[in-house]
């Protein structure tokens, strides 16, 4: 009864004629509602719904430009019969710098600059990256350079040649060649750890031979020295497995007179990773697969060669088969074909001993070096006749690092290449992060992101400070490399942070769909009240004119 009486009273009141006082009160309520919405509602909504964005150091990030070169010093310590004076060392350094400028390749627009610089010092060199010993041998029949497996080289100077000119030219070629190499692209993207898996894959263990290998002894004797040598740069986690492949290979080998063979066009289709089931024991680290493939007895011996070599194979004896038995798979690993001893019969058990594995491990080490980016022309390429006729150096010989698989020169070149690439990638990643944050104003930027960016910038500045420091006798190449790897890891961690990536897939339409149910019920009465006030204002001048 009471509720019905109230409703009748409200209806009776609404039917009453409106007075000036009632309309003025409605306008006051409407204006007050709009004022409260603008002064309190919108600021409160903006404060409670805006995303948190930590201030990133944009100026410090964009301060790195490709036009500012990274300077990589190479210090050459000259060991001669007569001690080299400081004035002579300075003269050789100046002559070498002039020759370096003439051999430098021009930079393309937007290419990151790298400057390798030579410094000449008398006396012995410390055993550290970036320091090299050059031994001068005078009175030779011809001028040449013999590069040692360590960080040293013997420079032979002919009787009629100038030791200073030969020394300056050798230094210039080493430095200019190193600058060209560090500007090039490597095979693999740098990672602090690689999972290296060696697999013995027997194609037909049922109708063929049962094959096993002494892989632990072979790894310890042949590959572990290389693993230990590159340990300061990257960890190579070795693992091995034996797999049996019951079906035929993805491609059928072609037949020649006394062998089967695979052509270069067939090699990209030979690797069948899904069927081979080459699973990694480490799903996080980049994986390199090296497969020792044992074909069926009917297909042995199997080689890799072209059609011309296959046509000539009938004239070759079994001991000198044409072609090769290994190939490289880019970004994946490599495959070597193991042909069993002649006379092996089905059901025989064949164990590849450590000595028998030496040849295959040498192939795998060569393939691993190529994947890491180790080049064979370090620090000097073999001299061609046309090149020797135009220079003071007649010949170049390079000693191989047979003990460790990588020489001191090669280690330093790999260090510098990864250092330069990691630094450039870290800078471009940070700059891409800033462009992404500026383009998406609603992207959340947490304090953890800012901390990672700040630490990455500090590591980038440490690279330049370490390489520019002349007080440290060892130049700190390893410290600069560590700083570059740290800067890259922090930059990528900030760019691919889950809080950043999630906002890439949150368009503005989603926000409108979320906030529309909240603002529409409030906005409609306010808009109706505003419309009503303007309508009454338009009617008021019209009525005043009629009364006049």
Short mmCIF file of C-alpha atoms in Angstrom, two decimals:
data_model
loop_
_atom_site.label_atom_id
_atom_site.label_comp_id
_atom_site.label_asym_id
_atom_site.label_seq_id
_atom_site.Cartn_x
_atom_site.Cartn_y
_atom_site.Cartn_z
CA UNK A 1 0.00 0.00 0.00
CA UNK A 2 2.75 2.45 0.94
CA UNK A 3 4.71 1.69 -2.29
CA UNK A 4 1.58 2.18 -4.41
CA UNK A 5 0.87 5.51 -2.74
CA UNK A 6 4.38 6.74 -3.50
CA UNK A 7 4.12 5.74 -7.14
CA UNK A 8 0.76 7.56 -7.49
CA UNK A 9 2.28 10.65 -5.92
CA UNK A 10 5.25 10.63 -8.31
CA UNK A 11 2.96 10.18 -11.30
CA UNK A 12 0.71 12.99 -10.13
CA UNK A 13 3.75 15.22 -9.65
CA UNK A 14 5.10 14.47 -13.10
CA UNK A 15 1.77 15.48 -14.65
CA UNK A 16 1.86 18.88 -12.96
CA UNK A 17 2.81 21.85 -15.15
CA UNK A 18 6.53 22.66 -15.02
CA UNK A 19 7.53 25.99 -13.53
CA UNK A 20 10.59 28.14 -14.06
CA UNK A 21 11.93 27.07 -10.68
CA UNK A 22 11.66 23.34 -11.48
CA UNK A 23 13.39 23.75 -14.88
CA UNK A 24 16.14 25.83 -13.27
CA UNK A 25 16.70 23.06 -10.71
CA UNK A 26 16.95 20.44 -13.45
CA UNK A 27 19.55 22.53 -15.26
CA UNK A 28 21.56 22.88 -12.06
CA UNK A 29 21.47 19.12 -11.54
CA UNK A 30 22.54 18.49 -15.14
CA UNK A 31 25.38 21.03 -15.00
CA UNK A 32 26.52 19.68 -11.65
CA UNK A 33 26.48 16.11 -12.98
CA UNK A 34 28.53 17.11 -15.99
CA UNK A 35 30.99 19.00 -13.81
CA UNK A 36 31.38 16.05 -11.46
CA UNK A 37 31.90 13.74 -14.44
CA UNK A 38 34.58 15.97 -15.97
CA UNK A 39 36.34 17.06 -12.79
CA UNK A 40 36.17 13.87 -10.73
CA UNK A 41 35.00 10.98 -12.89
CA UNK A 42 37.38 11.31 -15.81
CA UNK A 43 40.52 12.00 -13.69
CA UNK A 44 39.62 9.09 -11.42
CA UNK A 45 39.12 6.79 -14.42
CA UNK A 46 42.34 7.97 -16.04
CA UNK A 47 44.32 7.42 -12.83
CA UNK A 48 42.91 4.00 -12.06
CA UNK A 49 43.08 2.60 -15.61
CA UNK A 50 46.28 4.02 -17.09
CA UNK A 51 49.15 1.59 -17.60
CA UNK A 52 52.44 1.88 -15.77
CA UNK A 53 55.30 2.98 -17.99
CA UNK A 54 58.76 3.24 -16.51
CA UNK A 55 60.86 5.94 -18.18
CA UNK A 56 63.37 4.30 -20.52
CA UNK A 57 66.62 6.14 -21.36
CA UNK A 58 65.73 6.92 -24.96
CA UNK A 59 68.51 9.48 -25.47
CA UNK A 60 71.20 7.10 -24.24
CA UNK A 61 69.90 4.32 -26.49
CA UNK A 62 69.71 6.46 -29.63
CA UNK A 63 73.18 7.88 -28.91
CA UNK A 64 74.62 4.73 -30.52
CA UNK A 65 74.77 5.29 -34.27
CA UNK A 66 76.36 3.27 -37.09
CA UNK A 67 78.60 6.22 -37.94
CA UNK A 68 80.47 5.92 -34.63
CA UNK A 69 83.00 3.11 -35.15
CA UNK A 70 83.93 0.49 -32.61
CA UNK A 71 87.72 0.54 -32.37
CA UNK A 72 89.47 -2.82 -32.02
CA UNK A 73 93.18 -2.52 -31.22
CA UNK A 74 95.67 -5.19 -32.28
CA UNK A 75 99.06 -4.91 -30.61
CA UNK A 76 102.09 -6.40 -32.38
CA UNK A 77 105.22 -7.04 -30.35
CA UNK A 78 108.32 -7.19 -32.55
CA UNK A 79 111.08 -9.65 -31.62
CA UNK A 80 114.23 -9.00 -33.65
CA UNK A 81 117.95 -9.69 -33.31
CA UNK A 82 118.52 -6.00 -32.76
CA UNK A 83 116.03 -4.65 -30.20
CA UNK A 84 113.45 -2.39 -31.79
CA UNK A 85 113.57 1.17 -30.52
CA UNK A 86 110.48 3.17 -29.66
CA UNK A 87 111.09 5.49 -32.61
CA UNK A 88 111.37 2.56 -35.04
CA UNK A 89 108.21 0.99 -33.59
CA UNK A 90 106.35 4.27 -34.08
CA UNK A 91 107.60 4.55 -37.65
CA UNK A 92 106.45 0.99 -38.46
CA UNK A 93 103.07 1.71 -36.86
CA UNK A 94 102.58 4.85 -38.93
CA UNK A 95 103.57 3.08 -42.14
CA UNK A 96 101.20 0.23 -41.34
CA UNK A 97 98.31 2.64 -40.67
CA UNK A 98 98.83 4.28 -44.06
CA UNK A 99 98.70 0.88 -45.77
CA UNK A 100 95.62 -0.09 -43.75
CA UNK A 101 93.75 2.97 -44.98
CA UNK A 102 94.45 2.02 -48.59
CA UNK A 103 93.17 -1.55 -48.04
CA UNK A 104 90.01 -0.69 -46.14
CA UNK A 105 86.76 -1.59 -47.84
CA UNK A 106 84.18 1.23 -48.00
CA UNK A 107 81.21 1.11 -45.66
CA UNK A 108 77.68 0.99 -47.00
CA UNK A 109 75.00 3.43 -45.89
CA UNK A 110 73.67 2.41 -42.51
CA UNK A 111 76.39 -0.18 -41.96
CA UNK A 112 77.86 -0.28 -38.47
CA UNK A 113 81.44 0.94 -38.54
CA UNK A 114 84.32 -1.12 -37.17
CA UNK A 115 87.90 0.12 -37.06
CA UNK A 116 90.77 -2.28 -36.44
CA UNK A 117 93.88 -0.39 -35.41
CA UNK A 118 97.50 -1.50 -35.24
CA UNK A 119 99.90 -0.74 -32.43
CA UNK A 120 103.58 -1.76 -32.59
CA UNK A 121 105.58 -2.39 -29.42
CA UNK A 122 109.08 -3.70 -28.81
CA UNK A 123 109.62 -6.71 -26.58
CA UNK A 124 107.72 -9.88 -25.76
CA UNK A 125 103.95 -10.12 -25.96
CA UNK A 126 101.72 -11.37 -23.15
CA UNK A 127 99.73 -14.53 -23.79
CA UNK A 128 96.38 -12.80 -24.23
CA UNK A 129 93.90 -12.07 -27.01
CA UNK A 130 94.85 -9.03 -29.07
CA UNK A 131 98.61 -9.35 -28.50
CA UNK A 132 100.84 -11.00 -31.12
CA UNK A 133 104.54 -11.70 -31.43
CA UNK A 134 106.28 -11.04 -34.76
CA UNK A 135 109.75 -12.55 -35.06
CA UNK A 136 111.98 -10.95 -37.69
CA UNK A 137 114.34 -13.30 -39.58
CA UNK A 138 116.71 -11.45 -41.91
CA UNK A 139 118.88 -12.77 -44.71
CA UNK A 140 116.29 -15.13 -46.22
CA UNK A 141 116.09 -16.02 -49.88
CA UNK A 142 112.63 -14.49 -50.20
CA UNK A 143 110.26 -12.50 -48.01
CA UNK A 144 107.37 -14.34 -46.46
CA UNK A 145 105.33 -15.00 -43.34
CA UNK A 146 104.94 -18.24 -41.44
CA UNK A 147 102.00 -18.04 -39.05
CA UNK A 148 102.26 -20.20 -35.94
CA UNK A 149 99.45 -22.02 -34.20
CA UNK A 150 99.86 -19.71 -31.21
CA UNK A 151 99.68 -15.90 -31.37
CA UNK A 152 102.97 -15.56 -33.22
CA UNK A 153 104.37 -15.33 -36.73
CA UNK A 154 107.87 -15.52 -38.18
CA UNK A 155 108.56 -12.88 -40.84
CA UNK A 156 111.38 -13.77 -43.19
CA UNK A 157 113.00 -10.75 -44.88
CA UNK A 158 115.00 -11.13 -48.07
CA UNK A 159 118.47 -9.64 -48.24
CA UNK A 160 117.45 -6.95 -50.70
CA UNK A 161 114.21 -6.08 -48.87
CA UNK A 162 113.63 -3.55 -46.11
CA UNK A 163 112.65 -5.17 -42.79
CA UNK A 164 110.54 -2.14 -41.92
CA UNK A 165 108.60 -2.30 -45.22
CA UNK A 166 107.97 -6.05 -44.98
CA UNK A 167 106.92 -5.74 -41.34
CA UNK A 168 104.57 -2.82 -42.04
CA UNK A 169 102.96 -4.63 -44.99
CA UNK A 170 102.42 -7.82 -42.98
CA UNK A 171 100.80 -5.87 -40.13
CA UNK A 172 98.61 -3.91 -42.55
CA UNK A 173 97.35 -7.05 -44.30
CA UNK A 174 96.59 -8.74 -40.98
CA UNK A 175 94.68 -5.73 -39.61
CA UNK A 176 92.81 -4.90 -42.83
CA UNK A 177 91.83 -8.55 -43.32
CA UNK A 178 90.61 -8.76 -39.74
CA UNK A 179 88.47 -5.67 -40.24
CA UNK A 180 86.84 -7.22 -43.29
CA UNK A 181 86.17 -10.44 -41.40
CA UNK A 182 84.51 -8.86 -38.37
CA UNK A 183 82.18 -6.95 -40.68
CA UNK A 184 80.96 -10.18 -42.26
CA UNK A 185 78.06 -12.31 -41.13
CA UNK A 186 78.75 -15.45 -39.15
CA UNK A 187 77.21 -18.85 -39.66
CA UNK A 188 75.38 -19.23 -36.35
CA UNK A 189 73.76 -16.71 -34.06
CA UNK A 190 75.75 -16.46 -30.87
CA UNK A 191 74.53 -18.39 -27.86
CA UNK A 192 76.31 -18.93 -24.54
CA UNK A 193 75.81 -22.68 -24.96
CA UNK A 194 75.33 -25.07 -27.89
CA UNK A 195 74.03 -28.61 -27.62
CA UNK A 196 76.29 -30.71 -29.88
CA UNK A 197 74.87 -34.18 -30.52
CA UNK A 198 76.79 -36.90 -32.36
CA UNK A 199 74.65 -39.73 -33.73
CA UNK A 200 75.59 -43.10 -35.17
CA UNK A 201 72.77 -43.90 -37.60
CA UNK A 202 72.72 -47.47 -38.93
CA UNK A 203 70.42 -47.67 -41.93
CA UNK A 204 69.82 -51.45 -41.93
CA UNK A 205 70.91 -53.34 -38.79
CA UNK A 206 68.68 -56.33 -39.68
CA UNK A 207 69.99 -57.25 -43.13
CA UNK A 208 73.30 -55.48 -42.62
CA UNK A 209 76.00 -55.32 -39.96
CA UNK A 210 75.57 -54.36 -36.31
CA UNK A 211 77.70 -51.24 -35.88
CA UNK A 212 78.90 -49.63 -32.66
CA UNK A 213 81.53 -46.99 -31.91
CA UNK A 214 84.00 -45.97 -29.21
CA UNK A 215 82.57 -42.50 -29.06
CA UNK A 216 83.66 -41.61 -25.52
CA UNK A 217 87.32 -42.27 -26.27
CA UNK A 218 87.05 -40.47 -29.62
CA UNK A 219 85.43 -37.40 -28.08
CA UNK A 220 88.03 -37.22 -25.33
CA UNK A 221 90.92 -37.55 -27.77
CA UNK A 222 89.76 -35.41 -30.69
CA UNK A 223 86.90 -33.04 -29.83
CA UNK A 224 87.37 -32.23 -26.15
CA UNK A 225 90.49 -30.08 -26.86
CA UNK A 226 88.38 -27.85 -29.11
CA UNK A 227 85.62 -27.72 -26.50
CA UNK A 228 88.11 -26.59 -23.85
CA UNK A 229 89.68 -24.06 -26.21
CA UNK A 230 86.41 -22.23 -26.94
CA UNK A 231 85.12 -22.54 -23.37
CA UNK A 232 85.84 -18.84 -22.60
CA UNK A 233 83.48 -17.87 -25.44
CA UNK A 234 80.76 -20.52 -25.51
CA UNK A 235 80.05 -23.86 -23.92
CA UNK A 236 79.77 -26.88 -26.19
CA UNK A 237 77.68 -29.53 -24.43
CA UNK A 238 78.56 -32.86 -26.08
CA UNK A 239 76.24 -35.86 -26.18
CA UNK A 240 76.06 -39.01 -28.32
CA UNK A 241 73.48 -41.60 -29.30
CA UNK A 242 73.05 -44.66 -31.51
CA UNK A 243 69.92 -44.85 -33.66
CA UNK A 244 68.63 -47.53 -36.03
CA UNK A 245 66.81 -46.51 -39.17
CA UNK A 246 64.56 -49.29 -40.45
CA UNK A 247 63.35 -47.71 -43.67
CA UNK A 248 65.07 -46.49 -46.81
CA UNK A 249 66.74 -43.06 -46.91
CA UNK A 250 64.73 -40.05 -48.14
CA UNK A 251 66.55 -40.24 -51.48
CA UNK A 252 67.75 -43.30 -53.36
CA UNK A 253 71.47 -43.28 -54.13
CA UNK A 254 72.51 -43.57 -57.75
CA UNK A 255 74.61 -46.50 -58.91
CA UNK A 256 77.96 -46.44 -60.67
CA UNK A 257 80.28 -49.28 -61.72
CA UNK A 258 81.72 -50.07 -58.32
CA UNK A 259 79.86 -47.81 -55.87
CA UNK A 260 76.71 -45.82 -55.13
CA UNK A 261 76.75 -42.05 -54.91
CA UNK A 262 74.78 -38.99 -53.95
CA UNK A 263 74.87 -35.89 -56.12
CA UNK A 264 75.05 -32.39 -54.59
CA UNK A 265 71.42 -31.79 -55.63
CA UNK A 266 70.31 -34.78 -53.53
CA UNK A 267 72.04 -33.68 -50.33
CA UNK A 268 69.39 -31.15 -49.15
CA UNK A 269 66.80 -33.97 -49.28
CA UNK A 270 68.99 -36.62 -47.70
CA UNK A 271 68.57 -35.42 -44.12
CA UNK A 272 65.26 -36.61 -42.71
CA UNK A 273 65.09 -35.24 -39.19
CA UNK A 274 61.50 -36.37 -38.38
CA UNK A 275 62.22 -39.99 -39.29
CA UNK A 276 65.64 -40.00 -37.71
CA UNK A 277 64.22 -38.64 -34.43
CA UNK A 278 67.29 -36.60 -33.51
CA UNK A 279 65.98 -35.36 -30.19
CA UNK A 280 67.99 -32.86 -28.18
CA UNK A 281 68.82 -33.47 -24.54
CA UNK A 282 68.77 -29.69 -24.02
CA UNK A 283 65.62 -28.11 -25.47
CA UNK A 284 66.80 -24.56 -24.67
CA UNK A 285 70.27 -24.33 -26.23
CA UNK A 286 70.69 -24.23 -30.02
CA UNK A 287 71.38 -27.72 -31.32
CA UNK A 288 74.00 -28.94 -33.77
CA UNK A 289 73.64 -32.47 -35.14
CA UNK A 290 76.55 -34.47 -36.53
CA UNK A 291 75.44 -37.77 -38.01
CA UNK A 292 77.68 -40.70 -38.90
CA UNK A 293 75.51 -42.52 -41.44
CA UNK A 294 76.16 -46.23 -42.09
CA UNK A 295 74.44 -47.23 -45.37
CA UNK A 296 73.29 -50.75 -46.19
CA UNK A 297 75.93 -53.22 -47.28
CA UNK A 298 74.41 -53.35 -50.76
CA UNK A 299 74.91 -49.59 -51.15
CA UNK A 300 78.51 -49.56 -49.93
CA UNK A 301 80.79 -47.95 -50.74
CA UNK A 302 78.75 -44.76 -50.93
CA UNK A 303 80.26 -41.43 -51.95
CA UNK A 304 79.23 -37.84 -52.68
CA UNK A 305 80.15 -36.73 -56.20
CA UNK A 306 78.80 -35.32 -59.43
CA UNK A 307 78.03 -37.11 -62.68
CA UNK A 308 81.48 -36.51 -64.18
CA UNK A 309 83.19 -38.06 -61.16
CA UNK A 310 80.78 -41.00 -61.31
CA UNK A 311 81.69 -41.58 -64.96
CA UNK A 312 85.36 -41.69 -64.04
CA UNK A 313 84.82 -43.95 -61.01
CA UNK A 314 85.18 -47.13 -63.11
CA UNK A 315 88.80 -46.29 -63.76
CA UNK A 316 89.52 -45.75 -60.05
CA UNK A 317 90.68 -48.43 -57.68
CA UNK A 318 88.79 -49.20 -54.50
CA UNK A 319 91.44 -47.49 -52.42
CA UNK A 320 91.15 -44.16 -54.21
CA UNK A 321 87.44 -43.54 -54.58
CA UNK A 322 86.47 -40.19 -56.12
CA UNK A 323 84.29 -37.59 -54.45
CA UNK A 324 83.89 -37.05 -50.71
CA UNK A 325 82.00 -38.67 -47.87
CA UNK A 326 80.78 -35.70 -45.78
CA UNK A 327 78.62 -32.61 -46.31
CA UNK A 328 77.54 -29.62 -44.26
CA UNK A 329 73.91 -28.71 -43.50
CA UNK A 330 73.54 -25.00 -42.80
CA UNK A 331 72.14 -24.10 -39.37
CA UNK A 332 71.71 -27.79 -38.58
CA UNK A 333 75.00 -29.71 -38.48
CA UNK A 334 76.66 -32.17 -40.81
CA UNK A 335 76.61 -35.73 -42.13
CA UNK A 336 79.51 -38.13 -42.71
CA UNK A 337 79.12 -41.46 -44.52
CA UNK A 338 80.85 -44.44 -42.89
CA UNK A 339 81.71 -47.21 -45.34
CA UNK A 340 82.53 -50.43 -43.50
CA UNK A 341 85.63 -52.52 -44.28
CA UNK A 342 85.46 -54.57 -47.43
CA UNK A 343 84.29 -58.11 -46.75
CA UNK A 344 81.80 -57.20 -44.01
CA UNK A 345 78.86 -59.60 -44.12
CA UNK A 346 75.29 -59.37 -42.82
CA UNK A 347 75.12 -60.04 -39.10
CA UNK A 348 78.76 -59.10 -38.42
CA UNK A 349 79.44 -56.89 -35.45
CA UNK A 350 81.65 -53.94 -36.34
CA UNK A 351 83.03 -51.59 -33.71
CA UNK A 352 84.51 -48.32 -34.92
CA UNK A 353 87.55 -47.91 -32.69
CA UNK A 354 89.12 -44.65 -31.60
CA UNK A 355 91.69 -44.87 -34.39
CA UNK A 356 88.98 -45.58 -36.98
CA UNK A 357 86.97 -42.63 -35.63
CA UNK A 358 89.85 -40.18 -36.11
CA UNK A 359 88.96 -39.54 -39.73
CA UNK A 360 85.26 -38.95 -39.02
CA UNK A 361 85.96 -36.80 -35.98
CA UNK A 362 88.22 -34.67 -38.16
CA UNK A 363 85.30 -34.14 -40.54
CA UNK A 364 82.96 -33.23 -37.68
CA UNK A 365 85.50 -30.81 -36.20
CA UNK A 366 85.85 -29.12 -39.60
CA UNK A 367 82.07 -28.81 -39.87
CA UNK A 368 81.80 -27.52 -36.31
CA UNK A 369 84.42 -24.86 -37.04
CA UNK A 370 82.42 -23.73 -40.06
CA UNK A 371 79.24 -23.46 -38.01
CA UNK A 372 80.98 -21.41 -35.34
CA UNK A 373 82.45 -19.10 -37.96
CA UNK A 374 86.13 -20.07 -37.70
CA UNK A 375 87.81 -19.25 -41.01
CA UNK A 376 90.87 -20.87 -42.55
CA UNK A 377 92.37 -17.63 -43.96
CA UNK A 378 93.30 -16.23 -40.51
CA UNK A 379 95.38 -14.12 -40.17
CA UNK A 380 96.64 -14.21 -43.76
CA UNK A 381 95.33 -16.00 -46.82
CA UNK A 382 97.73 -18.07 -48.97
CA UNK A 383 99.69 -15.90 -51.36
CA UNK A 384 98.77 -16.02 -55.05
CA UNK A 385 101.35 -15.39 -57.74
CA UNK A 386 99.67 -12.23 -58.99
CA UNK A 387 99.34 -10.93 -55.45
CA UNK A 388 102.95 -11.74 -54.59
CA UNK A 389 104.19 -9.81 -57.61
CA UNK A 390 102.55 -6.61 -56.29
CA UNK A 391 103.77 -6.79 -52.68
CA UNK A 392 106.91 -7.22 -50.66
CA UNK A 393 105.67 -10.58 -49.28
CA UNK A 394 106.30 -13.51 -51.60
CA UNK A 395 104.73 -16.38 -49.65
CA UNK A 396 102.53 -17.19 -46.66
CA UNK A 397 102.41 -20.45 -44.71
CA UNK A 398 99.98 -21.18 -41.88
CA UNK A 399 100.57 -23.88 -39.26
CA UNK A 400 97.42 -25.78 -38.31
CA UNK A 401 96.37 -26.12 -34.69
CA UNK A 402 96.28 -29.90 -34.68
CA UNK A 403 96.28 -30.19 -30.89
CA UNK A 404 93.26 -28.02 -30.05
CA UNK A 405 91.47 -27.61 -33.38
CA UNK A 406 91.66 -23.80 -33.21
CA UNK A 407 94.75 -21.59 -33.23
CA UNK A 408 95.32 -18.51 -31.13
CA UNK A 409 94.77 -16.28 -34.18
CA UNK A 410 91.52 -18.07 -35.01
CA UNK A 411 90.31 -17.85 -31.41
CA UNK A 412 90.92 -14.10 -31.33
CA UNK A 413 89.19 -13.60 -34.69
CA UNK A 414 86.16 -15.55 -33.49
CA UNK A 415 86.14 -13.53 -30.27
CA UNK A 416 86.18 -10.24 -32.14
CA UNK A 417 83.54 -11.39 -34.61
CA UNK A 418 81.14 -12.41 -31.85
CA UNK A 419 81.97 -9.29 -29.86
CA UNK A 420 81.11 -6.99 -32.78
CA UNK A 421 77.98 -8.92 -33.73
CA UNK A 422 76.66 -9.14 -30.15
CA UNK A 423 77.24 -5.44 -29.60
CA UNK A 424 75.44 -4.47 -32.80
CA UNK A 425 72.55 -6.83 -32.09
CA UNK A 426 72.20 -5.49 -28.54
CA UNK A 427 72.08 -1.90 -29.78
CA UNK A 428 69.56 -2.60 -32.55
CA UNK A 429 67.41 -4.61 -30.13
CA UNK A 430 67.31 -1.73 -27.64
CA UNK A 431 66.47 0.75 -30.39
CA UNK A 432 63.72 -1.54 -31.69
CA UNK A 433 62.37 -1.73 -28.14
CA UNK A 434 62.20 2.06 -27.94
CA UNK A 435 60.38 2.27 -31.28
CA UNK A 436 57.93 -0.35 -30.09
CA UNK A 437 57.27 1.45 -26.80
CA UNK A 438 56.81 4.79 -28.58
CA UNK A 439 54.38 3.31 -31.10
CA UNK A 440 52.19 1.61 -28.47
CA UNK A 441 51.33 4.20 -25.86
CA UNK A 442 49.27 1.71 -23.84
CA UNK A 443 52.11 -0.79 -23.51
CA UNK A 444 53.10 -1.61 -19.95
CA UNK A 445 56.76 -0.91 -19.13
CA UNK A 446 57.62 -2.37 -15.76
CA UNK A 447 60.57 -1.42 -13.59
CA UNK A 448 62.19 -4.77 -14.40
CA UNK A 449 62.30 -3.77 -18.08
CA UNK A 450 63.94 -0.46 -17.24
CA UNK A 451 66.47 -2.21 -15.03
CA UNK A 452 67.40 -4.63 -17.82
CA UNK A 453 67.74 -1.78 -20.30
CA UNK A 454 69.94 0.22 -17.90
CA UNK A 455 72.19 -2.77 -17.25
CA UNK A 456 72.44 -3.48 -20.96
CA UNK A 457 73.51 0.12 -21.60
CA UNK A 458 76.14 -0.08 -18.86
CA UNK A 459 77.52 -3.25 -20.44
CA UNK A 460 77.67 -1.53 -23.84
CA UNK A 461 79.62 1.38 -22.39
CA UNK A 462 81.95 -1.08 -20.66
CA UNK A 463 82.90 -2.50 -24.08
CA UNK A 464 84.20 0.83 -25.33
CA UNK A 465 85.87 1.67 -22.02
CA UNK A 466 87.62 -1.69 -21.85
CA UNK A 467 88.94 -1.60 -25.41
CA UNK A 468 89.99 2.05 -25.13
CA UNK A 469 91.90 1.50 -21.89
CA UNK A 470 95.65 1.55 -22.47
CA UNK A 471 96.53 0.98 -18.84
CA UNK A 472 95.65 -2.70 -18.87
CA UNK A 473 98.44 -4.66 -20.57
CA UNK A 474 96.04 -7.34 -21.81
CA UNK A 475 93.45 -4.92 -23.24
CA UNK A 476 90.64 -6.97 -21.72
CA UNK A 477 89.27 -8.52 -24.93
CA UNK A 478 87.64 -11.27 -22.93
CA UNK A 479 86.10 -8.69 -20.59
CA UNK A 480 84.75 -6.75 -23.59
CA UNK A 481 83.36 -9.96 -25.06
CA UNK A 482 81.65 -10.79 -21.76
CA UNK A 483 80.14 -7.30 -21.64
CA UNK A 484 78.83 -7.66 -25.21
CA UNK A 485 77.25 -11.03 -24.44
CA UNK A 486 75.70 -9.59 -21.27
CA UNK A 487 74.34 -6.57 -23.14
CA UNK A 488 72.79 -8.82 -25.78
CA UNK A 489 71.20 -11.15 -23.23
CA UNK A 490 69.67 -8.28 -21.25
CA UNK A 491 68.42 -6.47 -24.37
CA UNK A 492 66.69 -9.58 -25.70
CA UNK A 493 65.28 -10.38 -22.26
CA UNK A 494 63.73 -6.90 -22.11
CA UNK A 495 62.38 -7.04 -25.66
CA UNK A 496 60.81 -10.48 -25.29
CA UNK A 497 59.53 -10.00 -21.76
CA UNK A 498 56.01 -11.50 -21.41
CA UNK A 499 54.59 -8.20 -20.18
CA UNK A 500 55.83 -6.53 -23.36
CA UNK A 501 54.88 -9.19 -25.86
CA UNK A 502 51.32 -9.55 -24.57
CA UNK A 503 50.51 -5.92 -25.46
CA UNK A 504 51.37 -6.51 -29.10
CA UNK A 505 48.13 -8.48 -29.44
CA UNK A 506 45.83 -6.07 -27.52
CA UNK A 507 44.20 -3.72 -30.08
CA UNK A 508 42.16 -0.65 -29.21
CA UNK A 509 38.90 -2.42 -30.12
CA UNK A 510 39.32 -4.59 -27.05
CA UNK A 511 39.49 -1.54 -24.79
CA UNK A 512 36.34 -0.08 -26.33
CA UNK A 513 34.54 -3.36 -25.80
CA UNK A 514 35.60 -3.44 -22.14
CA UNK A 515 34.82 0.16 -21.18
CA UNK A 516 31.64 0.69 -23.23
CA UNK A 517 29.30 -1.14 -20.76
CA UNK A 518 30.58 1.12 -17.96
CA UNK A 519 30.47 4.50 -19.68
CA UNK A 520 27.39 4.12 -21.88
CA UNK A 521 24.78 4.01 -19.04
CA UNK A 522 26.33 7.15 -17.52
CA UNK A 523 26.87 9.00 -20.77
CA UNK A 524 23.34 8.60 -22.18
CA UNK A 525 21.48 10.54 -19.40
CA UNK A 526 24.13 13.26 -19.42
CA UNK A 527 23.94 13.64 -23.18
CA UNK A 528 20.14 13.71 -22.98
CA UNK A 529 20.26 16.43 -20.31
CA UNK A 530 22.69 18.52 -22.38
CA UNK A 531 20.47 18.16 -25.42
CA UNK A 532 17.45 19.20 -23.40
CA UNK A 533 19.18 22.30 -22.02
CA UNK A 534 20.20 23.46 -25.50
CA UNK A 535 16.70 22.81 -26.79
CA UNK A 536 15.21 24.95 -24.05
CA UNK A 537 17.67 27.74 -24.77
CA UNK A 538 16.64 27.74 -28.42
CA UNK A 539 12.95 27.86 -27.50
CA UNK A 540 13.39 30.75 -25.04
CA UNK A 541 14.51 33.37 -27.62
CA UNK A 542 11.73 32.23 -29.94
CA UNK A 543 9.05 32.74 -27.24
CA UNK A 544 10.43 36.16 -26.27
CA UNK A 545 10.14 37.34 -29.89
CA UNK A 546 6.48 36.23 -30.07
CA UNK A 547 5.62 38.12 -26.86
CA UNK A 548 7.13 41.26 -28.33
#
